[in-house]
Amino acid sequence: MANFLYKEEQDIYNDFSKNGYVIKKINNFNSLEYIRNKIVKIIKKKINLKKNIDNQYILNNVHKFVEVKDLNSFRLSIINDINSDTLFRSHYYKISRPYLDHIVGNELVMQIKINLSIQFPNDDSSLLATHADTWSGDSPYEAVVWLPLVDCYKTKAMYLLPPKETKKIQENFSKKKLDNSEKLYRHIKKKVKWIDIDYGEVLIFDQAMPHGNRINL
């Protein structure tokens, strides 16, 4: 069968098939700035910040304005506000649209609500345990679009278990007595891929691969 993809398009598809994820530069900076400015505006209002402080500083230092005990309610209130914005989902789709077209096609259904993760330094109250979304019933044909609002690296980011290792886990899951997420993480921690990604890039990954985060050091 003839392949009419450009080389760049084929490379994106090949990388996703081999690694289970791609990290690409965002071309639509208008949508990117809309998303970040919207979230910063919401944060400023919630913490009653009237000073003119740089967006990047605010996003990297939210822990200086919000206490750990209030973090989850703070995060959920932001999620509620961004999802009440009728333009937000459209902009979120636009940041990854050309890459999604190459990976999963252009006839898509998008999740109704966009989620938000906030990792305070040295905080264990908001960790995302090792999991694959398909384990809780999500379709294996979905892809996750993960957008950093600041530069993320090492434990400030997230980890993914590569496809080959994921297959091994799936084949031997019942034999390993991995009956909780912490045991699973200890079993795979030397094999996971930690994501380094800058603001201005977007991560698209296969949600069937185990993933999660650890305490942000």
CSV table of C-alpha atoms in Angstrom, one decimal:
chain,number,residue,atom,x,y,z
A,1,MET,CA,0.0,0.0,0.0
A,2,ALA,CA,1.3,3.4,-0.9
A,3,ASN,CA,2.4,5.7,1.9
A,4,PHE,CA,1.7,9.4,1.3
A,5,LEU,CA,3.1,10.8,4.5
A,6,TYR,CA,5.8,13.3,4.6
A,7,LYS,CA,9.1,12.2,6.2
A,8,GLU,CA,8.4,14.3,9.3
A,9,GLU,CA,4.9,12.8,9.7
A,10,GLN,CA,6.3,9.3,9.3
A,11,ASP,CA,9.0,10.0,11.9
A,12,ILE,CA,6.4,11.2,14.4
A,13,TYR,CA,4.4,8.1,13.9
A,14,ASN,CA,7.5,5.8,14.1
A,15,ASP,CA,8.7,7.5,17.3
A,16,PHE,CA,5.3,7.0,19.0
A,17,SER,CA,5.1,3.4,17.9
A,18,LYS,CA,8.6,2.6,19.1
A,19,ASN,CA,8.8,4.7,22.3
A,20,GLY,CA,5.1,5.0,23.3
A,21,TYR,CA,5.4,8.8,23.4
A,22,VAL,CA,6.7,11.9,21.5
A,23,ILE,CA,7.8,15.4,22.7
A,24,LYS,CA,7.3,18.1,20.1
A,25,LYS,CA,7.6,21.9,19.9
A,26,ILE,CA,4.3,23.7,19.9
A,27,ASN,CA,3.6,25.7,16.8
A,28,ASN,CA,0.5,27.4,18.0
A,29,PHE,CA,1.9,29.8,20.5
A,30,ASN,CA,-1.3,31.9,20.6
A,31,SER,CA,-3.2,28.9,22.1
A,32,LEU,CA,-0.2,28.1,24.4
A,33,GLU,CA,-0.2,31.6,25.8
A,34,TYR,CA,-4.0,31.6,26.1
A,35,ILE,CA,-3.8,28.5,28.3
A,36,ARG,CA,-1.0,29.7,30.5
A,37,ASN,CA,-2.3,33.2,30.9
A,38,LYS,CA,-5.7,31.9,31.8
A,39,ILE,CA,-4.4,29.7,34.5
A,40,VAL,CA,-2.1,32.4,35.9
A,41,LYS,CA,-5.0,34.8,36.0
A,42,ILE,CA,-7.1,32.3,37.9
A,43,ILE,CA,-4.2,31.7,40.4
A,44,LYS,CA,-3.7,35.4,41.0
A,45,LYS,CA,-7.3,35.9,41.8
A,46,LYS,CA,-7.4,32.9,44.1
A,47,ILE,CA,-4.3,33.9,46.1
A,48,ASN,CA,-5.3,37.6,45.9
A,49,LEU,CA,-2.0,38.5,44.3
A,50,LYS,CA,-2.1,42.1,43.1
A,51,LYS,CA,1.6,42.6,42.4
A,52,ASN,CA,2.9,42.5,38.9
A,53,ILE,CA,4.9,39.2,39.1
A,54,ASP,CA,6.3,37.2,36.2
A,55,ASN,CA,4.1,34.3,35.1
A,56,GLN,CA,6.9,31.8,35.2
A,57,TYR,CA,7.8,32.8,38.8
A,58,ILE,CA,4.2,32.4,39.9
A,59,LEU,CA,3.9,28.9,38.3
A,60,ASN,CA,7.2,27.7,39.7
A,61,ASN,CA,6.4,29.1,43.2
A,62,VAL,CA,2.8,28.4,43.9
A,63,HIS,CA,3.9,26.6,47.0
A,64,LYS,CA,4.9,30.0,48.5
A,65,PHE,CA,1.4,31.2,48.3
A,66,VAL,CA,-0.7,28.1,49.1
A,67,GLU,CA,-0.4,25.7,52.0
A,68,VAL,CA,-0.1,22.0,51.4
A,69,LYS,CA,-3.4,21.4,53.3
A,70,ASP,CA,-5.2,23.6,50.9
A,71,LEU,CA,-3.5,22.3,47.7
A,72,ASN,CA,-6.1,19.8,46.6
A,73,SER,CA,-9.1,22.2,47.0
A,74,PHE,CA,-7.0,24.9,45.3
A,75,ARG,CA,-6.2,22.5,42.3
A,76,LEU,CA,-9.8,21.4,42.0
A,77,SER,CA,-11.1,25.0,42.0
A,78,ILE,CA,-8.7,25.8,39.1
A,79,ILE,CA,-9.8,22.7,37.2
A,80,ASN,CA,-13.4,23.9,37.6
A,81,ASP,CA,-12.6,27.4,36.4
A,82,ILE,CA,-10.7,26.3,33.3
A,83,ASN,CA,-13.4,23.8,32.3
A,84,SER,CA,-16.0,26.5,32.6
A,85,ASP,CA,-14.2,28.5,29.9
A,86,THR,CA,-15.8,27.6,26.6
A,87,LEU,CA,-12.6,28.3,24.6
A,88,PHE,CA,-10.1,26.4,26.8
A,89,ARG,CA,-10.6,22.9,25.3
A,90,SER,CA,-10.4,24.3,21.8
A,91,HIS,CA,-7.0,25.9,22.6
A,92,TYR,CA,-5.8,22.7,24.3
A,93,TYR,CA,-6.6,20.7,21.2
A,94,LYS,CA,-4.9,23.2,18.9
A,95,ILE,CA,-1.5,22.9,20.7
A,96,SER,CA,-1.3,19.2,19.7
A,97,ARG,CA,-3.5,18.9,16.7
A,98,PRO,CA,-0.9,18.4,14.0
A,99,TYR,CA,0.8,15.7,16.0
A,100,LEU,CA,-2.4,13.9,17.0
A,101,ASP,CA,-3.4,13.8,13.3
A,102,HIS,CA,-0.2,11.8,12.5
A,103,ILE,CA,-0.5,9.5,15.5
A,104,VAL,CA,-4.2,8.7,15.9
A,105,GLY,CA,-5.9,10.4,13.0
A,106,ASN,CA,-8.1,13.4,12.7
A,107,GLU,CA,-11.5,11.9,13.6
A,108,LEU,CA,-11.2,12.4,17.3
A,109,VAL,CA,-13.3,12.5,20.5
A,110,MET,CA,-11.8,14.7,23.2
A,111,GLN,CA,-12.2,14.1,27.0
A,112,ILE,CA,-14.8,16.5,28.4
A,113,LYS,CA,-12.7,17.9,31.2
A,114,ILE,CA,-9.1,18.9,31.3
A,115,ASN,CA,-7.1,17.9,34.4
A,116,LEU,CA,-4.4,19.8,36.2
A,117,SER,CA,-1.5,18.5,38.3
A,118,ILE,CA,0.5,20.6,40.8
A,119,GLN,CA,3.6,19.2,42.5
A,120,PHE,CA,4.9,21.2,45.5
A,121,PRO,CA,8.5,20.5,46.4
A,122,ASN,CA,9.0,17.7,48.9
A,123,ASP,CA,5.2,17.1,49.2
A,124,ASP,CA,3.8,13.6,49.2
A,125,SER,CA,0.2,14.5,49.4
A,126,SER,CA,-0.5,14.9,45.7
A,127,LEU,CA,1.4,11.9,44.2
A,128,LEU,CA,0.1,10.0,41.2
A,129,ALA,CA,0.8,6.3,41.9
A,130,THR,CA,2.1,4.0,39.2
A,131,HIS,CA,-0.8,3.1,36.9
A,132,ALA,CA,-2.0,2.8,33.4
A,133,ASP,CA,-5.3,4.5,32.4
A,134,THR,CA,-6.4,1.3,30.7
A,135,TRP,CA,-6.4,-0.6,34.0
A,136,SER,CA,-9.4,1.5,35.1
A,137,GLY,CA,-11.3,1.0,31.9
A,138,ASP,CA,-10.1,3.7,29.5
A,139,SER,CA,-9.8,2.7,25.9
A,140,PRO,CA,-6.4,1.5,24.7
A,141,TYR,CA,-6.9,3.6,21.6
A,142,GLU,CA,-6.7,6.9,23.5
A,143,ALA,CA,-3.6,9.2,23.7
A,144,VAL,CA,-2.8,11.6,26.5
A,145,VAL,CA,-1.8,15.2,25.8
A,146,TRP,CA,0.4,16.4,28.7
A,147,LEU,CA,1.3,20.1,28.6
A,148,PRO,CA,3.9,21.6,30.9
A,149,LEU,CA,3.3,25.2,32.1
A,150,VAL,CA,6.9,25.5,33.3
A,151,ASP,CA,10.1,23.5,32.4
A,152,CYS,CA,9.8,20.0,33.9
A,153,TYR,CA,12.6,17.6,34.5
A,154,LYS,CA,13.6,14.7,36.8
A,155,THR,CA,11.2,14.4,39.7
A,156,LYS,CA,9.6,17.7,38.8
A,157,ALA,CA,8.1,15.8,35.8
A,158,MET,CA,6.7,12.3,35.4
A,159,TYR,CA,7.9,8.9,34.3
A,160,LEU,CA,6.8,6.3,31.7
A,161,LEU,CA,7.5,2.6,31.4
A,162,PRO,CA,8.7,2.0,27.8
A,163,PRO,CA,6.6,-0.3,25.6
A,164,LYS,CA,8.9,-3.4,25.8
A,165,GLU,CA,9.0,-3.3,29.6
A,166,THR,CA,5.2,-2.6,29.6
A,167,LYS,CA,4.7,-5.8,27.6
A,168,LYS,CA,6.8,-7.8,30.1
A,169,ILE,CA,4.8,-6.5,33.0
A,170,GLN,CA,1.5,-7.3,31.3
A,171,GLU,CA,2.6,-10.8,30.5
A,172,ASN,CA,3.9,-11.6,34.0
A,173,PHE,CA,1.7,-9.4,36.1
A,174,SER,CA,-0.1,-12.2,37.9
A,175,LYS,CA,3.2,-14.0,38.7
A,176,LYS,CA,5.0,-11.1,40.4
A,177,LYS,CA,2.7,-10.5,43.4
A,178,LEU,CA,2.7,-6.8,42.6
A,179,ASP,CA,-0.5,-6.2,44.6
A,180,ASN,CA,0.0,-2.4,45.1
A,181,SER,CA,1.3,0.5,43.2
A,182,GLU,CA,4.4,1.0,45.4
A,183,LYS,CA,5.6,-2.6,44.9
A,184,LEU,CA,5.0,-2.1,41.2
A,185,TYR,CA,7.1,1.1,41.1
A,186,ARG,CA,10.0,-0.5,43.1
A,187,HIS,CA,9.9,-3.4,40.5
A,188,ILE,CA,10.1,-1.0,37.5
A,189,LYS,CA,12.0,2.0,38.8
A,190,LYS,CA,15.3,1.2,37.1
A,191,LYS,CA,13.5,0.8,33.8
A,192,VAL,CA,11.2,3.8,33.7
A,193,LYS,CA,11.9,6.8,31.5
A,194,TRP,CA,11.9,10.2,33.2
A,195,ILE,CA,10.5,12.9,31.0
A,196,ASP,CA,12.4,16.1,30.4
A,197,ILE,CA,10.2,18.7,28.8
A,198,ASP,CA,10.3,22.5,28.5
A,199,TYR,CA,7.5,25.1,28.4
A,200,GLY,CA,6.7,25.4,24.7
A,201,GLU,CA,6.8,21.6,24.1
A,202,VAL,CA,4.0,19.1,24.4
A,203,LEU,CA,4.1,15.4,25.4
A,204,ILE,CA,1.8,12.9,23.8
A,205,PHE,CA,1.9,9.4,25.2
A,206,ASP,CA,0.2,6.0,25.1
A,207,GLN,CA,-1.9,5.8,28.3
A,208,ALA,CA,-1.6,2.0,28.3
A,209,MET,CA,2.0,2.4,29.6
A,210,PRO,CA,2.4,2.5,33.3
A,211,HIS,CA,3.2,6.0,34.5
A,212,GLY,CA,3.1,8.3,37.5
A,213,ASN,CA,5.3,10.7,39.6
A,214,ARG,CA,7.3,10.8,42.8
A,215,ILE,CA,8.0,13.4,45.4
A,216,ASN,CA,9.2,16.5,43.6
A,217,LEU,CA,12.8,17.0,44.8
